[in-house]
């Protein structure tokens, strides 16, 4: 179902879809909807299978898969979206043994959930090592991170954090704004980013 929805959105958006996926973490939300997440190991096992199934359904004519969690026989997903071989996949998380290994194999975009530049750099190196293990160029993966604008609206701190992460290879910063959400923060934030020169760097 997710592959079908993703293909439809890729078509409707004219090839602008980026598919963000993960193993599941919000137990409170899942419990409220009656969704059984399972143990962390079960989540990661299911997620790794899901990545295989999704990439195949979004790129191959038919998919046959016999896993623990997913079983498909000559499954079709048509029509496919315009992005080839499939819409870029974004995986967020920092687990060094499973999440970053799965990211190295299947993702075009890795999202670091936030933290100091030193931690980002260490996780980046783990991801690069997993890429080396399978012969993939780590430069093929976009690196992003969350940047937090707190209630104090310290725009300078956001810029400082972004610059420190950029120095360690960050490609994209995603700013999270603390509630209550107020559109008035957007203009000074945009001006601070513009004045920093970060957007002008290659």
PDB file of C-alpha atoms in Angstrom:
ATOM      1  CA  UNK A   1       0.000   0.000   0.000  1.00  0.00           C
ATOM      2  CA  UNK A   2       2.796   2.427   0.838  1.00  0.00           C
ATOM      3  CA  UNK A   3       4.499   1.759  -2.500  1.00  0.00           C
ATOM      4  CA  UNK A   4       1.217   2.401  -4.325  1.00  0.00           C
ATOM      5  CA  UNK A   5       0.656   5.660  -2.439  1.00  0.00           C
ATOM      6  CA  UNK A   6       4.243   6.749  -3.029  1.00  0.00           C
ATOM      7  CA  UNK A   7       4.020   6.116  -6.763  1.00  0.00           C
ATOM      8  CA  UNK A   8       0.741   8.060  -6.953  1.00  0.00           C
ATOM      9  CA  UNK A   9       2.214  11.014  -5.042  1.00  0.00           C
ATOM     10  CA  UNK A  10       5.296  11.019  -7.235  1.00  0.00           C
ATOM     11  CA  UNK A  11       3.055  11.272 -10.302  1.00  0.00           C
ATOM     12  CA  UNK A  12       0.774  13.949  -8.813  1.00  0.00           C
ATOM     13  CA  UNK A  13       3.724  16.061  -7.649  1.00  0.00           C
ATOM     14  CA  UNK A  14       5.513  15.841 -10.969  1.00  0.00           C
ATOM     15  CA  UNK A  15       8.442  13.927  -9.515  1.00  0.00           C
ATOM     16  CA  UNK A  16       8.947  15.929  -6.309  1.00  0.00           C
ATOM     17  CA  UNK A  17       8.296  13.174  -3.771  1.00  0.00           C
ATOM     18  CA  UNK A  18      10.939  12.241  -1.229  1.00  0.00           C
ATOM     19  CA  UNK A  19       9.918   9.185   0.750  1.00  0.00           C
ATOM     20  CA  UNK A  20      10.808   9.389   4.436  1.00  0.00           C
ATOM     21  CA  UNK A  21      10.601   6.000   6.153  1.00  0.00           C
ATOM     22  CA  UNK A  22      11.623   4.467   9.454  1.00  0.00           C
ATOM     23  CA  UNK A  23      11.213   1.485  11.733  1.00  0.00           C
ATOM     24  CA  UNK A  24       8.708   3.173  14.063  1.00  0.00           C
ATOM     25  CA  UNK A  25       9.432   4.715  17.443  1.00  0.00           C
ATOM     26  CA  UNK A  26       6.421   6.569  18.867  1.00  0.00           C
ATOM     27  CA  UNK A  27       4.911   3.966  21.165  1.00  0.00           C
ATOM     28  CA  UNK A  28       2.364   6.368  22.654  1.00  0.00           C
ATOM     29  CA  UNK A  29       0.979   7.262  19.227  1.00  0.00           C
ATOM     30  CA  UNK A  30       1.047   3.684  17.970  1.00  0.00           C
ATOM     31  CA  UNK A  31      -0.719   2.476  21.089  1.00  0.00           C
ATOM     32  CA  UNK A  32      -3.420   5.100  20.664  1.00  0.00           C
ATOM     33  CA  UNK A  33      -4.135   3.721  17.175  1.00  0.00           C
ATOM     34  CA  UNK A  34      -3.892   0.085  18.221  1.00  0.00           C
ATOM     35  CA  UNK A  35      -0.751  -0.532  16.146  1.00  0.00           C
ATOM     36  CA  UNK A  36       1.605  -3.159  17.524  1.00  0.00           C
ATOM     37  CA  UNK A  37       5.190  -1.967  17.097  1.00  0.00           C
ATOM     38  CA  UNK A  38       6.919  -5.025  18.523  1.00  0.00           C
ATOM     39  CA  UNK A  39      10.404  -5.099  19.988  1.00  0.00           C
ATOM     40  CA  UNK A  40      13.165  -2.903  18.602  1.00  0.00           C
ATOM     41  CA  UNK A  41      14.709  -5.941  16.913  1.00  0.00           C
ATOM     42  CA  UNK A  42      11.375  -6.854  15.320  1.00  0.00           C
ATOM     43  CA  UNK A  43      10.923  -3.283  14.121  1.00  0.00           C
ATOM     44  CA  UNK A  44      14.368  -3.223  12.526  1.00  0.00           C
ATOM     45  CA  UNK A  45      13.924  -6.649  10.925  1.00  0.00           C
ATOM     46  CA  UNK A  46      10.560  -5.587   9.502  1.00  0.00           C
ATOM     47  CA  UNK A  47      11.988  -2.265   8.359  1.00  0.00           C
ATOM     48  CA  UNK A  48      14.881  -3.896   6.509  1.00  0.00           C
ATOM     49  CA  UNK A  49      12.453  -6.159   4.674  1.00  0.00           C
ATOM     50  CA  UNK A  50      10.224  -3.171   3.935  1.00  0.00           C
ATOM     51  CA  UNK A  51      13.109  -1.299   2.316  1.00  0.00           C
ATOM     52  CA  UNK A  52      13.763  -4.235   0.002  1.00  0.00           C
ATOM     53  CA  UNK A  53      10.092  -4.541  -0.907  1.00  0.00           C
ATOM     54  CA  UNK A  54       9.556  -0.807  -1.413  1.00  0.00           C
ATOM     55  CA  UNK A  55      12.564  -0.242  -3.646  1.00  0.00           C
ATOM     56  CA  UNK A  56      11.612  -3.236  -5.751  1.00  0.00           C
ATOM     57  CA  UNK A  57       7.936  -2.292  -6.088  1.00  0.00           C
ATOM     58  CA  UNK A  58       8.877   1.274  -7.021  1.00  0.00           C
ATOM     59  CA  UNK A  59      11.443   0.272  -9.637  1.00  0.00           C
ATOM     60  CA  UNK A  60      10.829  -3.256 -10.965  1.00  0.00           C
ATOM     61  CA  UNK A  61       8.100  -4.564 -13.233  1.00  0.00           C
ATOM     62  CA  UNK A  62       7.182  -7.287 -10.747  1.00  0.00           C
ATOM     63  CA  UNK A  63       8.294  -8.161  -7.234  1.00  0.00           C
ATOM     64  CA  UNK A  64       8.534 -11.583  -5.652  1.00  0.00           C
ATOM     65  CA  UNK A  65       9.646 -11.650  -2.029  1.00  0.00           C
ATOM     66  CA  UNK A  66       9.458 -14.288   0.660  1.00  0.00           C
ATOM     67  CA  UNK A  67      10.330 -12.723   3.996  1.00  0.00           C
ATOM     68  CA  UNK A  68       9.185 -13.112   7.555  1.00  0.00           C
ATOM     69  CA  UNK A  69       6.998 -10.017   7.461  1.00  0.00           C
ATOM     70  CA  UNK A  70       6.249  -9.576   3.751  1.00  0.00           C
ATOM     71  CA  UNK A  71       5.369 -12.128   1.094  1.00  0.00           C
ATOM     72  CA  UNK A  72       4.761 -11.073  -2.488  1.00  0.00           C
ATOM     73  CA  UNK A  73       4.448 -13.087  -5.681  1.00  0.00           C
ATOM     74  CA  UNK A  74       4.777 -11.309  -9.008  1.00  0.00           C
ATOM     75  CA  UNK A  75       3.360  -8.159  -7.401  1.00  0.00           C
ATOM     76  CA  UNK A  76       2.939  -5.130  -9.669  1.00  0.00           C
ATOM     77  CA  UNK A  77       2.914  -1.466  -8.761  1.00  0.00           C
ATOM     78  CA  UNK A  78       1.713   0.519 -11.758  1.00  0.00           C
ATOM     79  CA  UNK A  79       1.874   3.196 -12.907  1.00  0.00           C
ATOM     80  CA  UNK A  80       5.224   4.149 -11.494  1.00  0.00           C
ATOM     81  CA  UNK A  81       6.264   7.722 -10.813  1.00  0.00           C
ATOM     82  CA  UNK A  82       8.597   9.767 -13.018  1.00  0.00           C
ATOM     83  CA  UNK A  83      11.641   9.520 -10.727  1.00  0.00           C
ATOM     84  CA  UNK A  84      14.026   6.720 -11.634  1.00  0.00           C
ATOM     85  CA  UNK A  85      14.887   4.231 -10.398  1.00  0.00           C
ATOM     86  CA  UNK A  86      12.479   5.342  -7.665  1.00  0.00           C
ATOM     87  CA  UNK A  87      11.722   8.428  -5.534  1.00  0.00           C
ATOM     88  CA  UNK A  88      14.630   9.226  -3.212  1.00  0.00           C
ATOM     89  CA  UNK A  89      14.345   7.516   0.155  1.00  0.00           C
ATOM     90  CA  UNK A  90      15.167   9.373   3.360  1.00  0.00           C
ATOM     91  CA  UNK A  91      15.970   7.425   6.523  1.00  0.00           C
ATOM     92  CA  UNK A  92      16.345   9.214   9.839  1.00  0.00           C
ATOM     93  CA  UNK A  93      18.130   7.864  12.866  1.00  0.00           C
ATOM     94  CA  UNK A  94      21.523   7.210  14.351  1.00  0.00           C
ATOM     95  CA  UNK A  95      21.624   3.523  15.285  1.00  0.00           C
ATOM     96  CA  UNK A  96      25.070   2.427  14.209  1.00  0.00           C
ATOM     97  CA  UNK A  97      24.504  -1.315  13.813  1.00  0.00           C
ATOM     98  CA  UNK A  98      21.201  -1.404  11.945  1.00  0.00           C
ATOM     99  CA  UNK A  99      19.804   2.007  11.000  1.00  0.00           C
ATOM    100  CA  UNK A 100      22.965   3.384   9.419  1.00  0.00           C
ATOM    101  CA  UNK A 101      23.707   0.073   7.710  1.00  0.00           C
ATOM    102  CA  UNK A 102      20.213   0.028   6.180  1.00  0.00           C
ATOM    103  CA  UNK A 103      20.655   3.685   5.228  1.00  0.00           C
ATOM    104  CA  UNK A 104      23.907   2.888   3.431  1.00  0.00           C
ATOM    105  CA  UNK A 105      22.193   0.216   1.370  1.00  0.00           C
ATOM    106  CA  UNK A 106      18.842   1.780   0.552  1.00  0.00           C
ATOM    107  CA  UNK A 107      18.704   5.546   1.187  1.00  0.00           C
ATOM    108  CA  UNK A 108      19.558   8.576  -0.899  1.00  0.00           C
ATOM    109  CA  UNK A 109      19.177  10.864   2.114  1.00  0.00           C
ATOM    110  CA  UNK A 110      20.155  10.408   5.761  1.00  0.00           C
ATOM    111  CA  UNK A 111      18.653  12.606   8.471  1.00  0.00           C
ATOM    112  CA  UNK A 112      20.542  13.156  11.734  1.00  0.00           C
ATOM    113  CA  UNK A 113      17.934  13.851  14.380  1.00  0.00           C
ATOM    114  CA  UNK A 114      19.994  16.561  16.028  1.00  0.00           C
ATOM    115  CA  UNK A 115      22.875  17.080  18.385  1.00  0.00           C
ATOM    116  CA  UNK A 116      26.402  18.475  18.458  1.00  0.00           C
ATOM    117  CA  UNK A 117      28.524  18.598  15.332  1.00  0.00           C
ATOM    118  CA  UNK A 118      30.989  16.134  16.856  1.00  0.00           C
ATOM    119  CA  UNK A 119      28.267  13.500  17.193  1.00  0.00           C
ATOM    120  CA  UNK A 120      27.050  14.191  13.662  1.00  0.00           C
ATOM    121  CA  UNK A 121      30.600  13.702  12.364  1.00  0.00           C
ATOM    122  CA  UNK A 122      30.973  10.410  14.208  1.00  0.00           C
ATOM    123  CA  UNK A 123      27.700   9.056  12.856  1.00  0.00           C
ATOM    124  CA  UNK A 124      28.638  10.329   9.371  1.00  0.00           C
ATOM    125  CA  UNK A 125      31.837   8.288   9.558  1.00  0.00           C
ATOM    126  CA  UNK A 126      29.922   5.173  10.642  1.00  0.00           C
ATOM    127  CA  UNK A 127      27.596   5.640   7.676  1.00  0.00           C
ATOM    128  CA  UNK A 128      30.596   6.051   5.365  1.00  0.00           C
ATOM    129  CA  UNK A 129      32.100   2.831   6.719  1.00  0.00           C
ATOM    130  CA  UNK A 130      28.878   0.943   6.009  1.00  0.00           C
ATOM    131  CA  UNK A 131      28.918   2.388   2.482  1.00  0.00           C
ATOM    132  CA  UNK A 132      32.492   1.178   2.021  1.00  0.00           C
ATOM    133  CA  UNK A 133      31.446  -2.317   3.082  1.00  0.00           C
ATOM    134  CA  UNK A 134      29.050  -2.551   0.127  1.00  0.00           C
ATOM    135  CA  UNK A 135      31.085  -0.505  -2.346  1.00  0.00           C
ATOM    136  CA  UNK A 136      28.833   2.543  -2.332  1.00  0.00           C
ATOM    137  CA  UNK A 137      30.039   6.132  -2.568  1.00  0.00           C
ATOM    138  CA  UNK A 138      28.873   7.948   0.609  1.00  0.00           C
ATOM    139  CA  UNK A 139      28.755  11.168  -1.429  1.00  0.00           C
ATOM    140  CA  UNK A 140      25.649   9.720  -3.088  1.00  0.00           C
ATOM    141  CA  UNK A 141      23.735  10.239   0.173  1.00  0.00           C
ATOM    142  CA  UNK A 142      22.452  13.691   1.135  1.00  0.00           C
ATOM    143  CA  UNK A 143      23.169  14.489   4.789  1.00  0.00           C
ATOM    144  CA  UNK A 144      20.641  16.545   6.727  1.00  0.00           C
ATOM    145  CA  UNK A 145      20.114  17.446  10.370  1.00  0.00           C
ATOM    146  CA  UNK A 146      17.467  18.978  12.587  1.00  0.00           C
ATOM    147  CA  UNK A 147      18.149  22.488  13.890  1.00  0.00           C
ATOM    148  CA  UNK A 148      15.995  23.719  16.754  1.00  0.00           C
ATOM    149  CA  UNK A 149      14.747  27.265  17.217  1.00  0.00           C
ATOM    150  CA  UNK A 150      13.737  27.410  20.870  1.00  0.00           C
ATOM    151  CA  UNK A 151      11.191  29.647  22.615  1.00  0.00           C
ATOM    152  CA  UNK A 152      13.951  32.205  23.186  1.00  0.00           C
ATOM    153  CA  UNK A 153      14.137  32.680  19.377  1.00  0.00           C
ATOM    154  CA  UNK A 154      17.902  32.675  19.394  1.00  0.00           C
ATOM    155  CA  UNK A 155      18.421  32.886  15.633  1.00  0.00           C
ATOM    156  CA  UNK A 156      22.149  33.294  16.074  1.00  0.00           C
ATOM    157  CA  UNK A 157      22.366  29.943  17.853  1.00  0.00           C
ATOM    158  CA  UNK A 158      20.574  28.223  14.962  1.00  0.00           C
ATOM    159  CA  UNK A 159      23.080  29.746  12.532  1.00  0.00           C
ATOM    160  CA  UNK A 160      26.018  28.792  14.738  1.00  0.00           C
ATOM    161  CA  UNK A 161      24.810  25.190  14.976  1.00  0.00           C
ATOM    162  CA  UNK A 162      24.198  25.042  11.232  1.00  0.00           C
ATOM    163  CA  UNK A 163      27.676  26.358  10.480  1.00  0.00           C
ATOM    164  CA  UNK A 164      29.293  23.806  12.795  1.00  0.00           C
ATOM    165  CA  UNK A 165      27.379  20.981  11.127  1.00  0.00           C
ATOM    166  CA  UNK A 166      28.153  22.320   7.670  1.00  0.00           C
ATOM    167  CA  UNK A 167      31.852  22.187   8.492  1.00  0.00           C
ATOM    168  CA  UNK A 168      31.384  18.449   9.078  1.00  0.00           C
ATOM    169  CA  UNK A 169      29.653  17.837   5.762  1.00  0.00           C
ATOM    170  CA  UNK A 170      26.015  18.778   6.341  1.00  0.00           C
ATOM    171  CA  UNK A 171      24.110  19.332   3.080  1.00  0.00           C
ATOM    172  CA  UNK A 172      20.713  20.388   4.410  1.00  0.00           C
ATOM    173  CA  UNK A 173      19.471  21.917   7.657  1.00  0.00           C
ATOM    174  CA  UNK A 174      15.840  21.442   8.709  1.00  0.00           C
ATOM    175  CA  UNK A 175      14.708  24.022  11.248  1.00  0.00           C
ATOM    176  CA  UNK A 176      12.201  22.943  13.884  1.00  0.00           C
ATOM    177  CA  UNK A 177      10.339  25.801  15.549  1.00  0.00           C
ATOM    178  CA  UNK A 178       9.265  25.447  19.174  1.00  0.00           C
ATOM    179  CA  UNK A 179       5.527  25.832  19.877  1.00  0.00           C
ATOM    180  CA  UNK A 180       3.460  27.865  20.106  1.00  0.00           C
ATOM    181  CA  UNK A 181       4.001  28.296  16.384  1.00  0.00           C
ATOM    182  CA  UNK A 182       4.062  31.893  15.272  1.00  0.00           C
ATOM    183  CA  UNK A 183       4.562  32.896  11.625  1.00  0.00           C
ATOM    184  CA  UNK A 184       6.331  36.023  12.896  1.00  0.00           C
ATOM    185  CA  UNK A 185       9.488  33.968  13.475  1.00  0.00           C
ATOM    186  CA  UNK A 186       9.874  33.160   9.797  1.00  0.00           C
ATOM    187  CA  UNK A 187      11.054  36.502   8.465  1.00  0.00           C
ATOM    188  CA  UNK A 188      13.805  37.094  11.059  1.00  0.00           C
ATOM    189  CA  UNK A 189      14.865  33.459  10.693  1.00  0.00           C
ATOM    190  CA  UNK A 190      15.089  33.814   6.934  1.00  0.00           C
ATOM    191  CA  UNK A 191      17.017  37.053   7.286  1.00  0.00           C
ATOM    192  CA  UNK A 192      19.456  35.476   9.740  1.00  0.00           C
ATOM    193  CA  UNK A 193      20.066  32.597   7.342  1.00  0.00           C
ATOM    194  CA  UNK A 194      20.497  35.006   4.413  1.00  0.00           C
ATOM    195  CA  UNK A 195      22.880  37.249   6.299  1.00  0.00           C
ATOM    196  CA  UNK A 196      24.970  34.281   7.475  1.00  0.00           C
ATOM    197  CA  UNK A 197      25.867  33.389   3.906  1.00  0.00           C
ATOM    198  CA  UNK A 198      25.219  29.693   4.558  1.00  0.00           C
ATOM    199  CA  UNK A 199      22.802  29.449   1.630  1.00  0.00           C
ATOM    200  CA  UNK A 200      25.412  30.791  -0.772  1.00  0.00           C
ATOM    201  CA  UNK A 201      28.002  28.123  -0.054  1.00  0.00           C
ATOM    202  CA  UNK A 202      28.549  25.113  -2.277  1.00  0.00           C
TER     203      UNK A 202
END
